[in-house]
Short mmCIF file of C-alpha atoms in Angstrom, two decimals:
data_model
loop_
_atom_site.label_atom_id
_atom_site.label_comp_id
_atom_site.label_asym_id
_atom_site.label_seq_id
_atom_site.Cartn_x
_atom_site.Cartn_y
_atom_site.Cartn_z
CA MET A 8 23.96 -14.19 -15.40
CA ASN A 9 21.50 -16.36 -13.51
CA SER A 10 17.71 -15.99 -13.77
CA LEU A 11 17.75 -13.17 -11.20
CA GLY A 12 20.31 -11.15 -13.14
CA LEU A 13 23.19 -11.90 -10.78
CA PRO A 14 26.63 -13.01 -12.02
CA LYS A 15 26.74 -16.26 -10.08
CA ALA A 16 25.57 -19.82 -10.39
CA PRO A 17 22.26 -20.31 -8.52
CA GLN A 18 23.84 -22.60 -5.93
CA ASP A 19 26.33 -19.86 -5.11
CA THR A 20 23.64 -17.18 -4.82
CA ARG A 21 21.96 -16.65 -1.46
CA ILE A 22 18.42 -15.28 -1.64
CA VAL A 23 16.43 -14.28 1.42
CA VAL A 24 12.69 -14.66 0.81
CA ALA A 25 10.20 -12.64 2.86
CA MET A 26 7.65 -15.34 3.75
CA SER A 27 4.32 -14.08 5.08
CA GLY A 28 2.72 -17.52 5.22
CA GLY A 29 0.58 -16.85 2.14
CA VAL A 30 0.60 -18.62 -1.19
CA ASP A 31 2.51 -15.90 -3.08
CA SER A 32 5.61 -15.76 -0.92
CA SER A 33 5.53 -19.53 -0.45
CA VAL A 34 5.60 -20.11 -4.21
CA THR A 35 8.37 -17.52 -4.53
CA ALA A 36 10.54 -19.52 -2.12
CA ALA A 37 9.68 -22.83 -3.79
CA LEU A 38 10.46 -21.57 -7.29
CA LEU A 39 13.86 -20.25 -6.25
CA ARG A 40 14.64 -23.43 -4.36
CA GLU A 41 13.73 -25.51 -7.41
CA GLU A 42 16.14 -23.44 -9.52
CA GLY A 43 18.92 -24.33 -7.11
CA TYR A 44 19.37 -21.06 -5.25
CA ASP A 45 20.59 -20.97 -1.65
CA VAL A 46 17.25 -19.85 -0.18
CA VAL A 47 16.65 -18.61 3.37
CA GLY A 48 13.10 -17.87 4.51
CA ILE A 49 12.34 -15.08 6.97
CA THR A 50 8.97 -14.35 8.50
CA LEU A 51 8.30 -11.17 10.45
CA GLN A 52 6.12 -11.23 13.52
CA LEU A 53 4.55 -7.81 13.27
CA TYR A 54 1.84 -7.76 15.92
CA ASP A 55 0.20 -9.73 18.70
CA HIS A 56 -0.70 -13.34 17.88
CA GLY A 57 -3.99 -13.22 19.79
CA LEU A 58 -5.16 -10.17 17.86
CA ALA A 59 -4.29 -11.78 14.57
CA LEU A 60 -6.16 -14.98 15.30
CA GLN A 61 -9.40 -13.00 15.54
CA LYS A 62 -9.28 -12.34 11.80
CA PRO A 63 -9.16 -14.97 9.07
CA GLY A 64 -6.76 -14.00 6.30
CA ALA A 65 -4.51 -11.86 8.51
CA CYS A 66 -0.80 -11.98 7.80
CA CYS A 67 2.48 -11.87 9.71
CA ALA A 68 1.28 -13.41 12.96
CA GLY A 69 -0.22 -16.58 14.49
CA GLN A 70 -1.27 -19.19 11.95
CA ASP A 71 0.65 -17.53 9.15
CA ILE A 72 3.96 -17.91 10.93
CA TYR A 73 3.18 -21.60 11.36
CA ASP A 74 2.24 -21.89 7.66
CA ALA A 75 5.48 -20.25 6.57
CA ARG A 76 7.48 -22.68 8.70
CA GLN A 77 5.58 -25.63 7.24
CA VAL A 78 6.36 -24.46 3.70
CA ALA A 79 10.04 -24.00 4.56
CA ASP A 80 10.18 -27.54 5.94
CA ARG A 81 8.40 -28.87 2.85
CA ILE A 82 10.87 -27.34 0.38
CA GLY A 83 13.91 -27.88 2.60
CA ILE A 84 15.15 -24.39 3.42
CA PRO A 85 16.15 -22.76 6.72
CA HIS A 86 13.49 -20.49 8.20
CA TYR A 87 13.70 -17.77 10.82
CA VAL A 88 11.05 -15.71 12.60
CA LEU A 89 12.08 -12.17 13.54
CA ASP A 90 10.19 -10.12 16.12
CA TYR A 91 9.53 -6.75 14.48
CA GLU A 92 6.50 -5.98 16.61
CA GLY A 93 7.99 -2.84 18.18
CA ARG A 94 9.13 -1.41 14.85
CA PHE A 95 5.79 -2.19 13.20
CA SER A 96 3.85 -0.58 16.04
CA GLN A 97 5.87 2.62 15.88
CA ASP A 98 6.41 2.97 12.15
CA VAL A 99 3.10 1.65 10.81
CA MET A 100 0.34 1.42 13.41
CA ASP A 101 1.07 4.74 15.13
CA ASP A 102 1.36 6.46 11.78
CA PHE A 103 -1.98 4.91 10.74
CA ALA A 104 -3.76 6.28 13.82
CA ASP A 105 -2.23 9.76 13.59
CA SER A 106 -3.04 9.98 9.89
CA TYR A 107 -6.71 9.23 10.50
CA LEU A 108 -6.82 11.83 13.27
CA ARG A 109 -5.47 14.41 10.79
CA GLY A 110 -8.44 13.68 8.54
CA GLU A 111 -6.42 11.61 6.09
CA THR A 112 -7.00 8.15 4.63
CA PRO A 113 -3.73 6.27 5.18
CA ILE A 114 -2.30 3.24 3.36
CA PRO A 115 -0.45 1.23 6.02
CA CYS A 116 0.65 -1.41 3.48
CA VAL A 117 2.86 1.18 1.78
CA ARG A 118 4.31 2.25 5.12
CA CYS A 119 5.01 -1.38 6.01
CA ASN A 120 6.90 -1.94 2.77
CA GLN A 121 8.68 1.41 3.08
CA ARG A 122 9.65 1.34 6.74
CA VAL A 123 9.80 -2.31 7.75
CA LYS A 124 10.08 -4.83 4.91
CA PHE A 125 12.21 -2.84 2.47
CA ARG A 126 14.28 -1.07 5.09
CA ASP A 127 14.81 -3.22 8.16
CA LEU A 128 14.32 -6.62 6.55
CA LEU A 129 16.51 -5.67 3.62
CA ASN A 130 19.30 -4.76 6.03
CA THR A 131 18.83 -8.08 7.82
CA ALA A 132 19.10 -9.91 4.49
CA ARG A 133 22.40 -8.20 3.82
CA ASP A 134 23.60 -9.17 7.30
CA LEU A 135 22.86 -12.79 6.39
CA GLY A 136 25.10 -12.52 3.34
CA ALA A 137 22.26 -12.48 0.85
CA ASP A 138 22.74 -11.38 -2.73
CA ALA A 139 19.10 -10.31 -3.00
CA LEU A 140 15.80 -10.13 -1.12
CA ALA A 141 12.85 -11.72 -2.94
CA THR A 142 9.15 -11.11 -2.22
CA GLY A 143 5.86 -12.41 -3.58
CA HIS A 144 4.66 -9.06 -4.91
CA TYR A 145 3.08 -8.93 -8.37
CA VAL A 146 5.41 -6.33 -9.86
CA ARG A 147 8.33 -6.53 -12.27
CA ARG A 148 11.89 -5.37 -11.86
CA VAL A 149 13.27 -4.59 -15.32
CA ALA A 150 16.93 -3.90 -16.13
CA GLY A 151 16.99 -0.53 -17.89
CA PRO A 152 19.76 1.56 -19.45
CA GLN A 153 20.08 3.64 -16.27
CA GLY A 154 19.61 0.78 -13.81
CA ALA A 155 16.75 -1.25 -12.37
CA GLU A 156 13.22 -0.06 -13.16
CA LEU A 157 9.94 -0.85 -11.42
CA HIS A 158 7.11 -1.97 -13.71
CA ARG A 159 3.54 -3.13 -13.28
CA GLY A 160 2.87 -6.84 -12.89
CA ILE A 161 1.78 -8.63 -16.06
CA ASP A 162 -1.66 -9.42 -14.62
CA PRO A 163 -3.62 -6.13 -14.22
CA ALA A 164 -5.93 -7.76 -11.69
CA LYS A 165 -3.03 -8.53 -9.35
CA ASP A 166 -0.60 -5.68 -10.07
CA GLN A 167 0.72 -4.29 -6.77
CA SER A 168 2.95 -1.51 -8.09
CA TYR A 169 0.78 1.18 -6.45
CA PHE A 170 1.84 -0.13 -3.03
CA LEU A 171 5.55 -0.13 -3.88
CA PHE A 172 6.00 3.42 -5.20
CA ALA A 173 8.10 4.35 -2.15
CA THR A 174 10.76 1.75 -3.00
CA THR A 175 14.07 3.57 -3.44
CA ARG A 176 16.59 3.04 -6.22
CA GLU A 177 19.02 1.42 -3.78
CA GLN A 178 16.34 -0.97 -2.51
CA LEU A 179 15.25 -1.83 -6.04
CA ASP A 180 18.80 -2.83 -6.89
CA PHE A 181 18.65 -5.49 -4.16
CA LEU A 182 15.04 -6.66 -4.60
CA ARG A 183 13.66 -9.39 -6.85
CA PHE A 184 10.00 -10.19 -7.70
CA PRO A 185 9.76 -13.67 -9.27
CA LEU A 186 5.94 -13.58 -9.59
CA GLY A 187 5.73 -10.37 -11.61
CA GLY A 188 5.17 -12.24 -14.85
CA LEU A 189 2.48 -14.56 -13.45
CA GLY A 190 -1.22 -14.34 -12.67
CA LYS A 191 -2.78 -15.64 -9.49
CA PRO A 192 -4.20 -18.84 -11.07
CA GLU A 193 -0.70 -19.74 -12.27
CA THR A 194 0.70 -19.12 -8.79
CA ARG A 195 -1.90 -21.36 -7.17
CA ALA A 196 -1.24 -24.05 -9.77
CA LEU A 197 2.47 -23.91 -8.91
CA ALA A 198 1.65 -24.19 -5.22
CA GLY A 199 -0.29 -27.35 -6.00
CA ARG A 200 2.58 -28.76 -8.05
CA PHE A 201 4.99 -28.10 -5.19
CA GLY A 202 2.57 -29.80 -2.77
CA LEU A 203 2.22 -26.74 -0.55
CA GLU A 204 -0.61 -26.84 1.99
CA VAL A 205 -1.24 -23.11 1.42
CA ALA A 206 -2.21 -23.67 -2.25
CA ALA A 207 -5.87 -22.82 -1.59
CA LYS A 208 -5.29 -20.38 1.27
CA PRO A 209 -7.28 -17.11 0.91
CA ASP A 210 -5.38 -13.92 0.16
CA SER A 211 -4.40 -11.85 3.18
CA GLN A 212 -6.35 -8.71 3.97
CA ASP A 213 -4.86 -5.32 3.11
CA ILE A 214 -4.81 -3.98 6.67
CA CYS A 215 -3.58 -6.90 8.68
CA PHE A 216 -3.79 -5.35 12.16
CA VAL A 217 -7.47 -4.34 11.94
CA PRO A 218 -9.06 -7.55 13.27
CA ASN A 219 -12.69 -6.76 12.44
CA GLY A 220 -12.47 -4.14 9.70
CA ASN A 221 -13.30 -1.33 12.14
CA TYR A 222 -10.58 1.27 11.59
CA ALA A 223 -12.07 3.71 14.10
CA GLU A 224 -11.94 1.09 16.84
CA VAL A 225 -8.23 0.56 16.24
CA VAL A 226 -7.57 4.32 16.22
CA ALA A 227 -9.50 4.73 19.49
CA LYS A 228 -7.45 1.94 21.06
CA LEU A 229 -4.14 3.40 19.89
CA ARG A 230 -5.09 6.98 20.78
CA PRO A 231 -7.51 6.81 23.74
CA GLY A 232 -9.76 9.84 24.06
CA SER A 233 -8.85 11.27 20.68
CA VAL A 234 -11.95 10.20 18.73
CA GLU A 235 -14.48 12.97 19.38
CA PRO A 236 -17.98 13.62 17.99
CA GLY A 237 -18.89 16.65 15.90
CA ASP A 238 -21.16 18.04 13.22
CA ILE A 239 -21.93 16.81 9.73
CA VAL A 240 -22.20 19.99 7.69
CA HIS A 241 -23.40 20.61 4.14
CA VAL A 242 -21.06 22.59 1.86
CA ASP A 243 -23.60 25.44 2.06
CA GLY A 244 -23.17 25.63 5.84
CA ARG A 245 -26.25 23.79 7.05
CA VAL A 246 -25.76 21.38 9.94
CA LEU A 247 -27.32 18.06 8.89
CA GLY A 248 -26.47 15.83 11.81
CA ARG A 249 -23.83 14.53 14.20
CA HIS A 250 -21.01 12.05 13.84
CA LYS A 251 -19.02 9.98 16.34
CA GLY A 252 -15.59 10.97 15.02
CA VAL A 253 -13.99 12.02 11.74
CA VAL A 254 -12.04 8.75 11.72
CA HIS A 255 -15.24 7.02 10.57
CA TYR A 256 -15.18 8.89 7.24
CA THR A 257 -13.11 9.32 4.11
CA VAL A 258 -13.35 11.73 1.19
CA GLY A 259 -15.69 10.34 -1.46
CA GLN A 260 -17.69 8.22 1.00
CA ARG A 261 -21.41 7.97 0.25
CA LYS A 262 -22.78 5.15 2.38
CA GLY A 263 -23.08 5.17 6.15
CA LEU A 264 -23.42 8.94 6.61
CA GLY A 265 -26.57 8.47 8.69
CA ILE A 266 -28.15 11.81 7.76
CA GLY A 267 -30.83 10.84 5.23
CA GLY A 268 -31.82 13.25 2.48
CA ILE A 269 -32.32 17.00 2.46
CA ARG A 270 -35.87 18.32 2.34
CA GLY A 271 -36.65 19.19 -1.26
CA GLN A 272 -33.44 17.54 -2.47
CA GLU A 273 -34.01 13.90 -1.63
CA GLU A 274 -32.95 12.83 -5.12
CA GLU A 275 -29.43 14.27 -4.69
CA ALA A 276 -26.99 11.87 -3.08
CA LEU A 277 -24.48 13.31 -0.61
CA TYR A 278 -20.78 12.46 -0.36
CA VAL A 279 -18.02 13.35 2.06
CA VAL A 280 -16.32 16.30 0.36
CA ARG A 281 -13.70 17.07 3.00
CA LEU A 282 -12.81 16.47 6.63
CA GLU A 283 -12.00 19.26 9.09
CA PRO A 284 -10.53 17.46 12.11
CA ALA A 285 -9.52 20.63 13.96
CA ARG A 286 -13.18 21.70 13.96
CA ARG A 287 -14.41 18.10 14.27
CA ARG A 288 -16.52 18.58 11.13
CA VAL A 289 -17.44 16.26 8.28
CA VAL A 290 -18.40 18.34 5.23
CA VAL A 291 -20.75 16.73 2.72
CA GLY A 292 -22.13 17.76 -0.66
CA PRO A 293 -23.23 16.52 -4.09
CA ARG A 294 -20.85 14.54 -6.27
CA ARG A 295 -19.92 17.58 -8.38
CA ASP A 296 -18.24 19.08 -5.30
CA LEU A 297 -15.79 16.16 -5.24
CA ALA A 298 -14.26 17.02 -8.63
CA ARG A 299 -10.64 18.16 -8.46
CA SER A 300 -8.06 18.86 -11.17
CA LEU A 301 -5.02 19.88 -9.09
CA VAL A 302 -3.23 17.68 -6.58
CA THR A 303 -0.33 18.63 -4.31
CA VAL A 304 2.03 15.81 -3.36
CA ARG A 305 4.64 15.57 -0.59
CA ASP A 306 7.49 13.18 0.30
CA VAL A 307 8.12 12.30 -3.34
CA ASN A 308 10.12 9.19 -4.18
CA TRP A 309 11.35 9.35 -7.78
CA LEU A 310 12.54 6.34 -9.78
CA GLY A 311 12.44 7.72 -13.31
CA PRO A 312 14.69 10.09 -15.23
CA GLU A 313 15.07 13.34 -13.33
CA PRO A 314 12.74 15.99 -14.80
CA ALA A 315 14.07 19.51 -15.17
CA ASP A 316 12.92 21.88 -12.43
CA GLY A 317 9.55 23.31 -13.32
CA ASP A 318 9.17 21.32 -16.53
CA GLY A 319 6.02 19.26 -16.74
CA ILE A 320 6.03 15.69 -18.00
CA GLU A 321 3.06 13.84 -19.45
CA VAL A 322 2.20 10.87 -17.26
CA SER A 323 -0.69 8.82 -15.95
CA VAL A 324 -1.37 8.75 -12.23
CA LYS A 325 -3.26 6.45 -9.89
CA LEU A 326 -4.86 8.32 -6.98
CA ARG A 327 -6.32 5.25 -5.25
CA SER A 328 -5.24 1.65 -5.61
CA ALA A 329 -8.54 0.44 -7.08
CA GLN A 330 -9.07 3.33 -9.49
CA PRO A 331 -7.83 3.39 -13.10
CA ALA A 332 -4.95 5.66 -13.97
CA ALA A 333 -5.73 9.18 -15.20
CA ALA A 334 -3.81 11.37 -17.64
CA ALA A 335 -1.90 14.19 -15.95
CA VAL A 336 1.06 16.56 -16.04
CA TRP A 337 3.61 16.11 -13.26
CA ARG A 338 5.72 19.07 -12.12
CA SER A 339 8.41 18.46 -9.54
CA GLY A 340 8.74 21.12 -6.87
CA THR A 341 11.17 21.80 -4.06
CA GLY A 342 11.61 19.93 -0.79
CA GLY A 343 10.20 16.66 -2.08
CA THR A 344 6.94 18.15 -3.35
CA ALA A 345 5.19 18.06 -6.69
CA ALA A 346 2.12 19.49 -8.41
CA VAL A 347 -0.12 17.27 -10.50
CA GLU A 348 -2.47 18.76 -13.09
CA LEU A 349 -5.15 16.27 -14.09
CA ARG A 350 -6.30 16.39 -17.70
CA GLU A 351 -9.85 15.59 -16.56
CA PRO A 352 -11.22 16.29 -13.05
CA GLN A 353 -11.27 13.26 -10.78
CA HIS A 354 -13.59 12.55 -7.87
CA GLY A 355 -12.93 11.44 -4.30
CA ILE A 356 -9.22 12.30 -4.08
CA ALA A 357 -8.32 11.84 -0.42
CA PRO A 358 -5.34 13.32 1.45
CA GLY A 359 -3.20 10.53 2.86
CA GLN A 360 -3.58 8.34 -0.21
CA ALA A 361 -0.75 7.92 -2.70
CA CYS A 362 -0.36 9.55 -6.09
CA VAL A 363 1.63 7.02 -8.12
CA VAL A 364 3.11 8.08 -11.45
CA TYR A 365 3.36 5.88 -14.54
CA GLN A 366 4.60 6.08 -18.10
CA GLY A 367 3.18 3.01 -19.76
CA ASP A 368 3.90 0.09 -17.42
CA ARG A 369 6.86 1.78 -15.73
CA VAL A 370 6.50 3.31 -12.27
CA LEU A 371 8.28 6.67 -12.31
CA GLY A 372 7.63 7.31 -8.62
CA GLY A 373 5.01 9.01 -6.52
CA GLY A 374 4.21 10.72 -3.26
CA TRP A 375 1.55 11.30 -0.64
CA ILE A 376 -1.46 13.44 -1.46
CA SER A 377 -1.48 16.49 0.84
CA ALA A 378 -4.05 18.80 -0.78
CA THR A 379 -6.38 19.18 -3.75
CA ALA A 380 -7.90 22.14 -5.54
CA GLY A 381 -9.71 23.31 -8.66
CA GLY A 382 -11.84 21.46 -11.09
CA VAL A 383 -15.22 21.85 -9.39
CA GLU A 384 -17.91 20.98 -11.90
CA ALA A 385 -20.66 23.40 -12.72
CA SER A 386 -24.01 22.83 -11.07
#
């Protein structure tokens, strides 16, 4: 077996590397090339170059395509740019806009991995005769007794497993993640050793197609006329003010509500408790009204041992990428659904985010949060 777990000599093993133009994927390609693998670099053009150039740190367009080509030339591998703009627009950007209009808080990076990089690009890699597709993600693929397993990256600060929960078993069999055992400082040091010009390049932004960080502006552009004003309402029914569209808000948001305090209750901070897009309402309340202990999940992708129907398994779950994992019981349902019972109520759980399931460092799977209930704290 070679270092990627394939029964071939490196020089006889073709690896396609998804090269975004950033330091992580560049080092991935350079490491594999140094080990003697037959490396082919592919960069996806995902959206308009002009739009991308408005935002430093964007990926998959403009300067980043140029950077990827420069790295490929430096390490001596063939490099191709594929136009996936149409697929990305339909499968990621349109989904992003529609999700916001439903009052959800989407994660387009997961959709991009799920619908573009690990579906379409993986098929392209196979068409090129590749034995595997490698990426610069900070996760680990571990050979387990029942097949390949997905594990957290070694460095907790860079672990990207939350964004890869939708990776299927079949995809995981074909994928490799050479950086999963490294931290970012080590990666940058390797980039310097390889003489790559991207060694000090800033990390790309999470949402690459939002040029100025204004999500609502992008939604309004993609869905003209759909962003409508409405009322900001307290959980007790009082109208506190007006908003310019529910797309400006997410569950758990505290800042930027623009309504000030409530007479006699100025000391009590207000948070977005829920969004009611059909009524064009943003409902706010004190932090205790954010507490939830039950989460309903849809479109489950499961990578662990199959749980028996109705049986609960003790797990930890991440409900937002930046939040620590919480203890929970996971119960698989029918039709790709599941119910998650949190051991302690959590705050700010937003529909549209992912619920990713772990046992230790292993990712068992996950799904999309569709509803929450229970667990409201006492006043």
